[in-house]
Amino acid sequence: MATDATTAEAYDRLVERIERISNVGNAAGVLRWDQEVIMPEAGTPARAKQLSTLSSIGHELLTDEETGELLASLESVELDPERAAVVREVRRKYDRETSVPGELVEKLSEATTNAHPVWRRAREDDDFEAFAPTLEELVELKREYAAHVDPDADPYAVLFADYEPYLELETAEAVLGELRDALVELIDAVADSDAELATDAFAGEFDADAQEALCRDALDALGYDWDRGRLDTAPHPFSSGTQFDARVTTRFDESDPLGSLTSTIHEFGHANYTLGLPDDAYGTPLGQARDLTVHESQSRLWENHVGRSRAFWEFFLPTVRERFPDLAELTAREAYEAANQVYDDNLIRVEADELTYHLHIVIRFEIERELIAGDLEVSAVPHVWNEKYEEYLGVRPETDTEGCLQDIHWSHGSFGYFPTYSLGSVLAAQLYAAAEDDLGELDGRIREGKFDDLNRWLRENVHAHGQRYTTPELVERATGEAFTADPFLEYVEGKYGELYGLET
Ligand code: ZN
């Protein structure tokens, strides 16, 4: 039996080790940010080598024998709950990384690096067959990977757990099924409605500099901490960083000022979560974000429940008019309608509205699940994709460019990632409802531009915990109930029922 002194020493050594691993990872994050935002394109070959070196240093530190010895010794004694949580999280990562042979890790990394340009060209040329052998290889390698991590588990469940480690795949599947059934019906009702929304409220040309100023206004209003953040442009908006430096990016389209604004608010939600992680736990699991579902819940909560609310438009419209004097006649109701229109003919996930978005996800989830299970041939993907679009969304892509080649994820070998987008929206609604239970209705505060109470609630109930709790525990503690789609369905049915004059 270990003594208290040796336990304390082992714990300190483990923490020291994982802090170094985190620092390597965070340094890679800054290099990636630089690559996306300011690096000259010619820098790519050197940057790829730098990132690959950092990634192998991180891997070596984690899988070192000493990590395993420290974990084993700490698991043989009783630890306080916080330390036990740290050990649980490191153990998870350690087991995953040590169970996969280095040779396979290298093959995977090589295959995904090569896949990216192949996918990009296939998408440009609308040539799925050019991408098919690469996709087949990635599916095969990922199945092998899953078999190494857990030979007895459903391989898709193993891959899903890389992004969402604690929600059971069955739970995710049930929730996605509920979304599919309810949303297909709701979207049909919207399509049949005679309501005429102010869909062209933001028609015209909008100067990119003025759009940027407006995005900064929004970040100011929401309470973004500029001492620990910045706003830049990137071709694909993202946010990255740590609790000391969490940055936001967006992009500007002169015909679509709502696009840059909503994506800025979305990325604010991510960065705001990161900034809410405890400073004193930096570098350990207690100072790191829970997982992708919880991360996405934070971005969707701010983007949709706040940024697409009527109250927000009542608050923010004067600022919009100041930046764009041409919009002097625009009303808050019109802006609200334009920000929430449902597109009945959209094929592209990243351009989807709050309702149809989830059917795009369900389709990808159903297809990748079957691919990984070995129940669907890669060559059949375009056909199945188009059939499902027709069935769930009533639209059929005419090209694979606008169909199954549109997303980057599979070329990264990221199978099991897509569901976390929808699960995040579902959790956003559940958290928002719980915050309103605790704080009272939030609309009045949003209309006055007061976001402090909501932010404090999120800090206390979500951000401050890092990875202290598993996802189901975190949800249960924050909301008083298990993860559920009910608040999300209630939210969309109420909101879109009113917007489109549906009988509810
Ligand atoms: Zn996001």
Coordinates of C-alpha atoms and ligand atoms in Angstrom, one line a residue:
M1 CA 0.0 0.0 0.0
A2 CA 1.4 3.4 -1.0
T3 CA 1.9 6.0 1.7
D4 CA 0.3 9.5 1.5
A5 CA 3.7 10.9 0.7
T6 CA 4.4 8.6 -2.2
T7 CA 0.8 9.1 -3.4
A8 CA 1.3 12.9 -3.4
E9 CA 4.6 12.5 -5.2
A10 CA 3.2 10.2 -7.8
Y11 CA 0.3 12.6 -8.4
D12 CA 2.6 15.6 -8.8
R13 CA 4.7 13.7 -11.2
L14 CA 1.7 12.7 -13.3
V15 CA 0.5 16.3 -13.3
E16 CA 3.9 17.6 -14.3
R17 CA 3.9 15.1 -17.2
I18 CA 0.4 16.0 -18.5
E19 CA 1.1 19.7 -18.2
R20 CA 4.1 19.1 -20.6
I21 CA 1.8 17.2 -22.9
S22 CA -0.7 20.0 -22.8
N23 CA 1.9 22.6 -23.6
V24 CA 3.1 20.7 -26.6
G25 CA -0.5 20.4 -27.8
N26 CA -1.3 24.1 -27.1
A27 CA 1.9 25.1 -29.0
A28 CA 0.7 23.1 -31.9
G29 CA -2.6 24.9 -31.6
V30 CA -0.9 28.3 -32.0
L31 CA 1.0 27.0 -35.1
R32 CA -2.3 25.8 -36.6
W33 CA -4.0 29.1 -35.9
D34 CA -1.0 30.8 -37.6
Q35 CA -1.3 28.5 -40.6
E36 CA -5.0 29.3 -41.0
V37 CA -4.9 33.0 -40.4
I38 CA -1.6 34.6 -41.4
M39 CA 1.0 32.1 -42.7
P40 CA 2.1 32.5 -46.3
E41 CA 1.0 29.5 -48.2
A42 CA 4.6 28.5 -49.1
G43 CA 5.2 27.8 -45.4
T44 CA 3.1 24.6 -45.6
P45 CA 5.9 21.9 -45.9
A46 CA 7.8 23.2 -42.9
R47 CA 4.7 23.7 -40.9
A48 CA 3.5 20.2 -41.6
K49 CA 6.9 18.9 -40.2
Q50 CA 6.7 21.1 -37.2
L51 CA 3.2 19.9 -36.3
S52 CA 4.1 16.3 -36.9
T53 CA 7.2 16.6 -34.6
L54 CA 5.1 18.1 -31.8
S55 CA 2.5 15.4 -32.3
S56 CA 5.0 12.7 -31.9
I57 CA 6.6 14.4 -28.8
G58 CA 3.1 14.5 -27.2
H59 CA 2.5 10.9 -28.1
E60 CA 5.9 9.8 -26.6
L61 CA 5.3 11.7 -23.4
L62 CA 1.8 10.2 -23.0
T63 CA 2.7 6.6 -23.8
D64 CA 6.0 6.6 -21.9
E65 CA 6.2 3.7 -19.4
E66 CA 6.3 6.1 -16.5
T67 CA 2.8 7.4 -17.3
G68 CA 1.5 3.8 -17.0
E69 CA 3.4 3.2 -13.7
L70 CA 2.1 6.5 -12.2
L71 CA -1.4 5.7 -13.2
A72 CA -1.3 2.2 -11.8
S73 CA 0.1 3.4 -8.5
L74 CA -2.5 6.2 -8.2
E75 CA -5.3 3.8 -9.1
S76 CA -4.3 1.5 -6.2
V77 CA -5.2 4.2 -3.6
E78 CA -8.2 6.3 -2.6
L79 CA -8.0 9.7 -4.1
D80 CA -10.1 12.8 -3.6
P81 CA -12.7 13.3 -6.4
E82 CA -10.8 15.9 -8.3
R83 CA -7.6 13.9 -8.4
A84 CA -9.6 10.8 -9.2
A85 CA -11.1 12.7 -12.2
V86 CA -7.6 13.7 -13.4
V87 CA -6.5 10.1 -13.2
R88 CA -9.6 8.9 -15.0
E89 CA -9.1 11.3 -17.9
V90 CA -5.4 10.5 -18.3
R91 CA -6.1 6.8 -18.1
R92 CA -8.6 7.0 -21.0
K93 CA -6.1 8.8 -23.2
Y94 CA -3.3 6.6 -22.2
D95 CA -5.2 3.4 -22.9
R96 CA -6.3 4.6 -26.3
E97 CA -2.9 5.7 -27.4
T98 CA -1.0 2.6 -26.1
S99 CA -3.5 0.1 -27.6
V100 CA -2.9 1.3 -31.2
P101 CA 0.4 0.1 -32.7
G102 CA 2.7 3.0 -33.8
E103 CA 2.7 1.6 -37.3
L104 CA -1.0 2.0 -37.7
V105 CA -0.9 5.5 -36.2
E106 CA 1.7 6.4 -38.8
K107 CA -0.3 4.8 -41.6
L108 CA -3.4 6.7 -40.5
S109 CA -1.6 10.0 -40.3
E110 CA 0.0 9.5 -43.8
A111 CA -3.4 8.4 -45.3
T112 CA -5.2 11.5 -44.0
T113 CA -2.5 13.8 -45.1
N114 CA -2.6 12.3 -48.6
A115 CA -6.4 12.2 -48.6
H116 CA -6.9 15.9 -48.2
P117 CA -5.7 17.0 -51.7
V118 CA -7.4 14.0 -53.3
W119 CA -10.7 14.9 -51.7
R120 CA -10.3 18.6 -52.7
R121 CA -9.6 17.8 -56.3
A122 CA -12.5 15.2 -56.4
R123 CA -14.8 17.8 -55.0
E124 CA -13.7 20.4 -57.5
D125 CA -14.1 18.0 -60.4
D126 CA -17.3 16.4 -59.1
D127 CA -15.6 13.0 -59.4
F128 CA -16.5 10.7 -56.5
E129 CA -14.7 7.8 -58.1
A130 CA -11.4 9.6 -57.8
F131 CA -12.0 9.8 -54.0
A132 CA -13.5 6.4 -53.5
P133 CA -10.3 4.3 -53.1
T134 CA -9.0 6.9 -50.6
L135 CA -12.2 6.7 -48.6
E136 CA -12.1 2.9 -48.7
E137 CA -8.6 3.0 -47.2
L138 CA -9.6 5.4 -44.5
V139 CA -12.6 3.3 -43.5
E140 CA -10.5 0.2 -43.4
L141 CA -7.8 1.9 -41.3
K142 CA -10.3 3.3 -38.9
R143 CA -11.9 -0.1 -38.5
E144 CA -8.5 -1.5 -37.6
Y145 CA -7.9 1.3 -35.2
A146 CA -11.2 0.6 -33.5
A147 CA -10.4 -3.1 -33.2
H148 CA -7.2 -2.3 -31.4
V149 CA -8.8 0.1 -29.0
D150 CA -11.6 -2.3 -28.1
P151 CA -12.0 -5.5 -30.1
D152 CA -15.3 -6.3 -28.4
A153 CA -17.1 -3.0 -29.0
D154 CA -19.1 -1.7 -32.0
P155 CA -16.3 -0.1 -34.0
Y156 CA -18.4 3.0 -34.7
A157 CA -19.0 3.4 -30.9
V158 CA -15.2 3.4 -30.4
L159 CA -14.7 6.1 -33.0
F160 CA -17.6 8.2 -31.7
A161 CA -16.0 8.0 -28.3
D162 CA -12.9 9.8 -29.6
Y163 CA -15.1 12.9 -29.9
E164 CA -17.7 12.2 -27.3
P165 CA -16.3 9.8 -24.7
Y166 CA -19.0 9.5 -22.2
L167 CA -22.4 9.7 -23.8
E168 CA -23.4 6.2 -24.9
L169 CA -23.8 5.7 -28.6
E170 CA -27.3 4.3 -27.9
T171 CA -28.2 7.6 -26.3
A172 CA -26.9 9.6 -29.2
E173 CA -28.7 7.4 -31.7
A174 CA -32.0 7.7 -29.8
V175 CA -31.7 11.5 -29.7
L176 CA -30.8 11.7 -33.4
G177 CA -33.8 9.5 -34.2
E178 CA -36.1 11.7 -32.2
L179 CA -34.7 14.8 -34.0
R180 CA -35.2 13.1 -37.4
D181 CA -38.8 12.2 -36.7
A182 CA -39.9 15.5 -35.2
L183 CA -37.9 17.7 -37.7
V184 CA -39.1 16.0 -40.9
E185 CA -42.6 16.7 -39.8
L186 CA -41.9 20.3 -38.6
I187 CA -40.0 21.1 -41.9
D188 CA -42.9 19.7 -43.9
A189 CA -45.3 22.0 -42.0
V190 CA -43.0 25.0 -42.6
A191 CA -42.9 24.2 -46.3
D192 CA -46.7 24.1 -46.4
S193 CA -47.1 27.3 -44.5
D194 CA -48.3 30.5 -46.3
A195 CA -46.3 32.7 -44.0
E196 CA -44.1 35.2 -45.8
L197 CA -41.0 36.0 -43.8
A198 CA -38.8 39.0 -44.5
T199 CA -36.2 36.8 -46.1
D200 CA -34.7 39.7 -48.1
A201 CA -34.3 42.0 -45.1
F202 CA -30.5 41.9 -45.6
A203 CA -30.4 42.1 -49.4
G204 CA -27.7 44.4 -50.8
E205 CA -23.9 45.0 -50.6
F206 CA -22.3 45.2 -47.2
D207 CA -18.8 46.5 -46.9
A208 CA -16.4 44.0 -45.2
D209 CA -14.8 46.6 -42.9
A210 CA -18.2 47.6 -41.6
Q211 CA -19.1 44.0 -41.1
E212 CA -16.0 43.5 -39.1
A213 CA -16.8 46.5 -37.0
L214 CA -20.2 45.1 -36.4
C215 CA -18.8 41.7 -35.3
R216 CA -16.5 43.5 -32.9
D217 CA -19.6 45.4 -31.5
A218 CA -21.3 42.1 -31.0
L219 CA -18.3 40.6 -29.2
D220 CA -18.1 43.7 -27.0
A221 CA -21.8 43.4 -26.1
L222 CA -21.6 39.7 -25.3
G223 CA -18.7 40.4 -22.9
Y224 CA -15.7 38.9 -24.9
D225 CA -12.5 39.4 -22.9
W226 CA -10.3 41.2 -25.4
D227 CA -7.3 41.0 -23.0
R228 CA -7.4 37.3 -23.6
G229 CA -8.6 37.1 -27.2
R230 CA -8.7 38.6 -30.7
L231 CA -10.8 38.5 -33.9
D232 CA -9.3 37.6 -37.2
T233 CA -10.4 36.3 -40.6
A234 CA -10.0 32.7 -41.8
P235 CA -11.4 30.8 -44.8
H236 CA -13.2 28.4 -42.4
P237 CA -14.2 30.2 -39.1
F238 CA -12.9 28.5 -36.0
S239 CA -11.8 29.4 -32.5
S240 CA -8.8 28.0 -30.6
G241 CA -6.6 28.5 -27.6
T242 CA -6.6 28.2 -23.8
Q243 CA -8.2 30.0 -20.9
F244 CA -5.5 32.6 -21.2
D245 CA -5.8 33.3 -24.9
A246 CA -8.9 32.1 -26.8
R247 CA -9.2 33.5 -30.2
V248 CA -12.1 33.9 -32.7
T249 CA -12.1 33.9 -36.5
T250 CA -14.8 34.7 -38.9
R251 CA -15.1 35.4 -42.7
F252 CA -16.9 38.1 -44.7
D253 CA -19.2 37.8 -47.7
E254 CA -20.3 41.3 -48.9
S255 CA -23.7 40.0 -49.8
D256 CA -24.3 38.2 -46.4
P257 CA -23.8 40.3 -43.3
L258 CA -25.8 37.8 -41.2
G259 CA -23.3 35.1 -42.1
S260 CA -20.3 36.8 -40.5
L261 CA -22.3 37.9 -37.5
T262 CA -23.8 34.5 -36.6
S263 CA -20.5 32.7 -37.2
T264 CA -18.7 35.3 -34.9
I265 CA -21.3 34.7 -32.2
H266 CA -21.0 31.0 -32.7
E267 CA -17.2 31.1 -32.3
F268 CA -17.6 33.5 -29.3
G269 CA -19.5 30.7 -27.6
H270 CA -16.6 28.3 -28.1
A271 CA -14.0 30.9 -27.0
N272 CA -16.1 32.0 -24.0
Y273 CA -16.2 28.4 -22.8
T274 CA -12.5 28.1 -23.1
L275 CA -12.0 31.4 -21.3
G276 CA -14.2 30.1 -18.5
L277 CA -12.0 27.1 -17.7
P278 CA -10.2 27.7 -14.4
D279 CA -6.8 29.4 -14.7
D280 CA -5.3 27.5 -11.9
A281 CA -6.0 24.1 -13.5
Y282 CA -4.3 25.1 -16.8
G283 CA -2.6 22.1 -18.5
T284 CA -4.6 19.5 -16.6
P285 CA -8.0 17.9 -17.4
L286 CA -9.6 20.1 -14.8
G287 CA -8.7 23.1 -16.9
Q288 CA -9.7 21.6 -20.2
A289 CA -13.0 21.5 -22.1
R290 CA -15.2 18.5 -21.5
D291 CA -15.7 17.3 -25.1
L292 CA -17.1 18.2 -28.4
T293 CA -20.8 17.9 -27.4
V294 CA -20.3 20.3 -24.5
H295 CA -18.2 22.6 -26.6
E296 CA -20.8 22.8 -29.4
S297 CA -23.5 23.4 -26.8
Q298 CA -21.8 26.6 -25.8
S299 CA -21.4 27.9 -29.4
R300 CA -25.0 26.9 -30.3
L301 CA -26.4 28.4 -27.2
W302 CA -25.0 31.8 -28.0
E303 CA -25.5 31.6 -31.7
N304 CA -29.1 30.4 -31.6
H305 CA -30.8 30.9 -28.2
V306 CA -29.2 34.4 -27.8
G307 CA -28.1 35.6 -31.3
R308 CA -31.1 34.4 -33.2
S309 CA -33.7 35.5 -30.6
R310 CA -36.2 38.3 -31.1
A311 CA -34.9 40.0 -27.9
F312 CA -31.4 40.1 -29.3
W313 CA -32.5 41.8 -32.5
E314 CA -34.4 44.4 -30.5
F315 CA -31.3 45.1 -28.5
F316 CA -28.8 44.9 -31.4
L317 CA -30.7 46.5 -34.3
P318 CA -29.6 50.1 -33.4
T319 CA -26.0 49.0 -33.6
V320 CA -26.6 47.4 -37.0
R321 CA -28.3 50.5 -38.3
E322 CA -25.3 52.6 -37.2
R323 CA -22.9 50.4 -39.1
F324 CA -25.2 50.2 -42.1
P325 CA -27.2 53.4 -42.5
D326 CA -29.0 51.8 -45.6
L327 CA -30.9 49.6 -43.1
A328 CA -32.5 52.5 -41.4
E329 CA -36.0 51.2 -42.2
L330 CA -35.3 47.6 -41.0
T331 CA -37.4 46.5 -38.0
A332 CA -36.4 44.0 -35.3
R333 CA -39.1 41.7 -36.4
E334 CA -37.8 41.6 -40.0
A335 CA -34.3 41.1 -38.9
Y336 CA -35.5 38.2 -36.6
E337 CA -37.4 36.6 -39.5
A338 CA -34.4 36.9 -41.8
A339 CA -32.1 35.4 -39.3
N340 CA -34.4 32.4 -38.8
Q341 CA -35.7 31.6 -42.3
V342 CA -35.9 27.9 -43.1
Y343 CA -34.5 27.0 -46.5
D344 CA -36.5 24.4 -48.4
D345 CA -34.0 23.9 -51.2
N346 CA -30.6 23.9 -49.5
L347 CA -28.2 21.1 -50.1
I348 CA -25.2 22.4 -48.1
R349 CA -24.8 21.6 -44.4
V350 CA -22.8 24.7 -43.5
E351 CA -25.4 26.9 -45.1
A352 CA -28.3 25.2 -43.4
D353 CA -30.8 26.8 -41.0
E354 CA -31.4 25.7 -37.4
L355 CA -34.0 23.1 -38.4
T356 CA -32.8 21.4 -41.6
Y357 CA -29.2 21.4 -40.2
H358 CA -29.9 18.3 -38.1
L359 CA -31.2 16.3 -41.0
H360 CA -27.9 17.0 -42.8
I361 CA -26.3 15.5 -39.7
V362 CA -28.6 12.5 -39.4
I363 CA -27.9 11.6 -43.0
R364 CA -24.1 11.6 -42.4
F365 CA -24.5 9.7 -39.2
E366 CA -26.6 7.0 -40.8
I367 CA -24.2 6.6 -43.7
E368 CA -20.9 6.6 -41.7
R369 CA -22.3 4.2 -39.2
E370 CA -23.1 1.7 -42.0
L371 CA -19.7 2.3 -43.6
I372 CA -17.8 1.6 -40.5
A373 CA -20.0 -1.5 -39.7
G374 CA -19.1 -2.8 -43.2
D375 CA -22.8 -2.8 -44.2
L376 CA -22.4 -0.2 -46.9
E377 CA -19.9 -0.2 -49.8
V378 CA -18.1 3.1 -50.4
S379 CA -19.2 2.9 -54.1
A380 CA -22.8 3.1 -52.9
V381 CA -22.4 6.3 -50.9
P382 CA -23.4 8.8 -53.6
H383 CA -26.6 7.0 -54.3
V384 CA -27.6 6.4 -50.6
W385 CA -26.7 10.1 -49.9
N386 CA -29.0 11.4 -52.6
E387 CA -31.8 9.0 -51.7
K388 CA -31.7 10.2 -48.1
Y389 CA -31.6 13.9 -49.1
E390 CA -34.7 13.3 -51.1
E391 CA -36.4 11.3 -48.3
Y392 CA -35.6 13.6 -45.4
L393 CA -35.2 17.0 -47.0
G394 CA -37.1 16.8 -50.3
V395 CA -34.1 17.9 -52.3
R396 CA -31.7 15.8 -54.4
P397 CA -28.2 16.9 -55.2
E398 CA -27.4 16.9 -58.9
T399 CA -23.7 16.6 -58.3
D400 CA -21.5 14.9 -55.7
T401 CA -19.8 18.3 -55.2
E402 CA -23.0 19.5 -53.7
G403 CA -23.6 16.0 -52.2
C404 CA -21.4 13.5 -50.5
L405 CA -18.1 15.4 -51.4
Q406 CA -19.1 18.6 -49.6
D407 CA -17.5 18.0 -46.2
I408 CA -13.9 17.7 -45.2
H409 CA -14.5 15.4 -42.2
W410 CA -14.2 11.9 -43.9
S411 CA -11.0 13.0 -45.7
H412 CA -9.6 13.6 -42.2
G413 CA -10.7 10.1 -41.2
S414 CA -13.1 11.7 -38.8
F415 CA -16.0 9.2 -38.5
G416 CA -18.2 9.8 -35.5
Y417 CA -17.6 13.5 -35.4
F418 CA -20.8 14.7 -37.1
P419 CA -23.3 13.6 -34.4
T420 CA -21.6 16.0 -31.9
Y421 CA -22.9 19.0 -33.8
S422 CA -26.5 18.0 -33.3
L423 CA -25.9 16.7 -29.8
G424 CA -24.4 20.1 -29.0
S425 CA -27.6 21.9 -30.2
V426 CA -29.7 19.5 -28.1
L427 CA -27.6 20.2 -25.0
A428 CA -27.7 24.0 -25.7
A429 CA -31.5 23.9 -25.4
Q430 CA -31.4 21.8 -22.3
L431 CA -28.8 24.2 -20.6
Y432 CA -30.7 27.3 -21.7
A433 CA -33.9 26.0 -20.3
A434 CA -32.2 25.1 -17.0
A435 CA -30.6 28.6 -16.8
E436 CA -34.0 30.1 -17.2
D437 CA -35.4 27.8 -14.5
D438 CA -32.7 29.2 -12.2
L439 CA -32.5 32.8 -13.3
G440 CA -36.0 33.5 -14.6
E441 CA -36.8 34.4 -18.1
L442 CA -33.8 35.8 -20.0
D443 CA -35.5 37.7 -22.8
G444 CA -35.8 40.9 -20.8
R445 CA -32.1 40.9 -20.0
I446 CA -31.1 40.1 -23.5
R447 CA -33.3 43.0 -24.8
E448 CA -31.3 45.3 -22.5
G449 CA -27.9 43.8 -23.6
K450 CA -27.3 42.3 -20.2
F451 CA -25.6 38.9 -20.6
D452 CA -23.8 38.7 -17.3
D453 CA -26.3 36.5 -15.5
L454 CA -26.4 33.9 -18.2
N455 CA -22.7 34.0 -18.5
R456 CA -22.2 33.6 -14.8
W457 CA -24.6 30.6 -14.8
L458 CA -22.7 28.9 -17.6
R459 CA -19.4 29.6 -15.8
E460 CA -20.6 28.1 -12.6
N461 CA -22.5 25.1 -14.1
V462 CA -20.4 24.2 -17.1
H463 CA -17.1 26.0 -17.7
A464 CA -15.6 26.0 -14.2
H465 CA -15.7 22.2 -14.0
G466 CA -13.4 21.4 -16.9
Q467 CA -13.4 17.6 -17.1
R468 CA -14.2 17.1 -13.5
Y469 CA -17.4 15.3 -14.4
T470 CA -18.3 12.9 -17.2
T471 CA -20.7 14.4 -19.7
P472 CA -23.8 12.7 -18.3
E473 CA -22.8 13.8 -14.8
L474 CA -22.2 17.4 -15.9
V475 CA -25.6 17.5 -17.7
E476 CA -27.4 16.0 -14.7
R477 CA -25.7 18.5 -12.2
A478 CA -26.4 21.5 -14.4
T479 CA -29.9 20.7 -15.4
G480 CA -31.3 18.3 -12.8
E481 CA -32.0 15.7 -15.5
A482 CA -30.4 13.3 -17.9
F483 CA -29.4 14.3 -21.4
T484 CA -32.7 14.8 -23.3
A485 CA -34.0 16.1 -26.6
D486 CA -37.2 17.5 -25.0
P487 CA -36.2 21.1 -24.4
F488 CA -34.7 21.3 -27.9
L489 CA -37.9 20.0 -29.5
E490 CA -40.0 22.3 -27.4
Y491 CA -37.8 25.3 -28.4
V492 CA -37.9 24.7 -32.1
E493 CA -41.6 23.9 -32.1
G494 CA -42.4 27.0 -30.2
K495 CA -40.1 29.3 -32.2
Y496 CA -40.9 28.1 -35.7
G497 CA -44.6 27.5 -34.9
E498 CA -44.8 31.2 -34.1
L499 CA -42.6 32.3 -37.1
Y500 CA -44.5 30.3 -39.6
G501 CA -48.0 30.5 -38.0
L502 CA -48.3 26.7 -37.5
E503 CA -50.9 25.1 -35.3
T504 CA -49.2 23.6 -32.3
Ligands
ZN1 ZN -18.8 25.0 -33.4

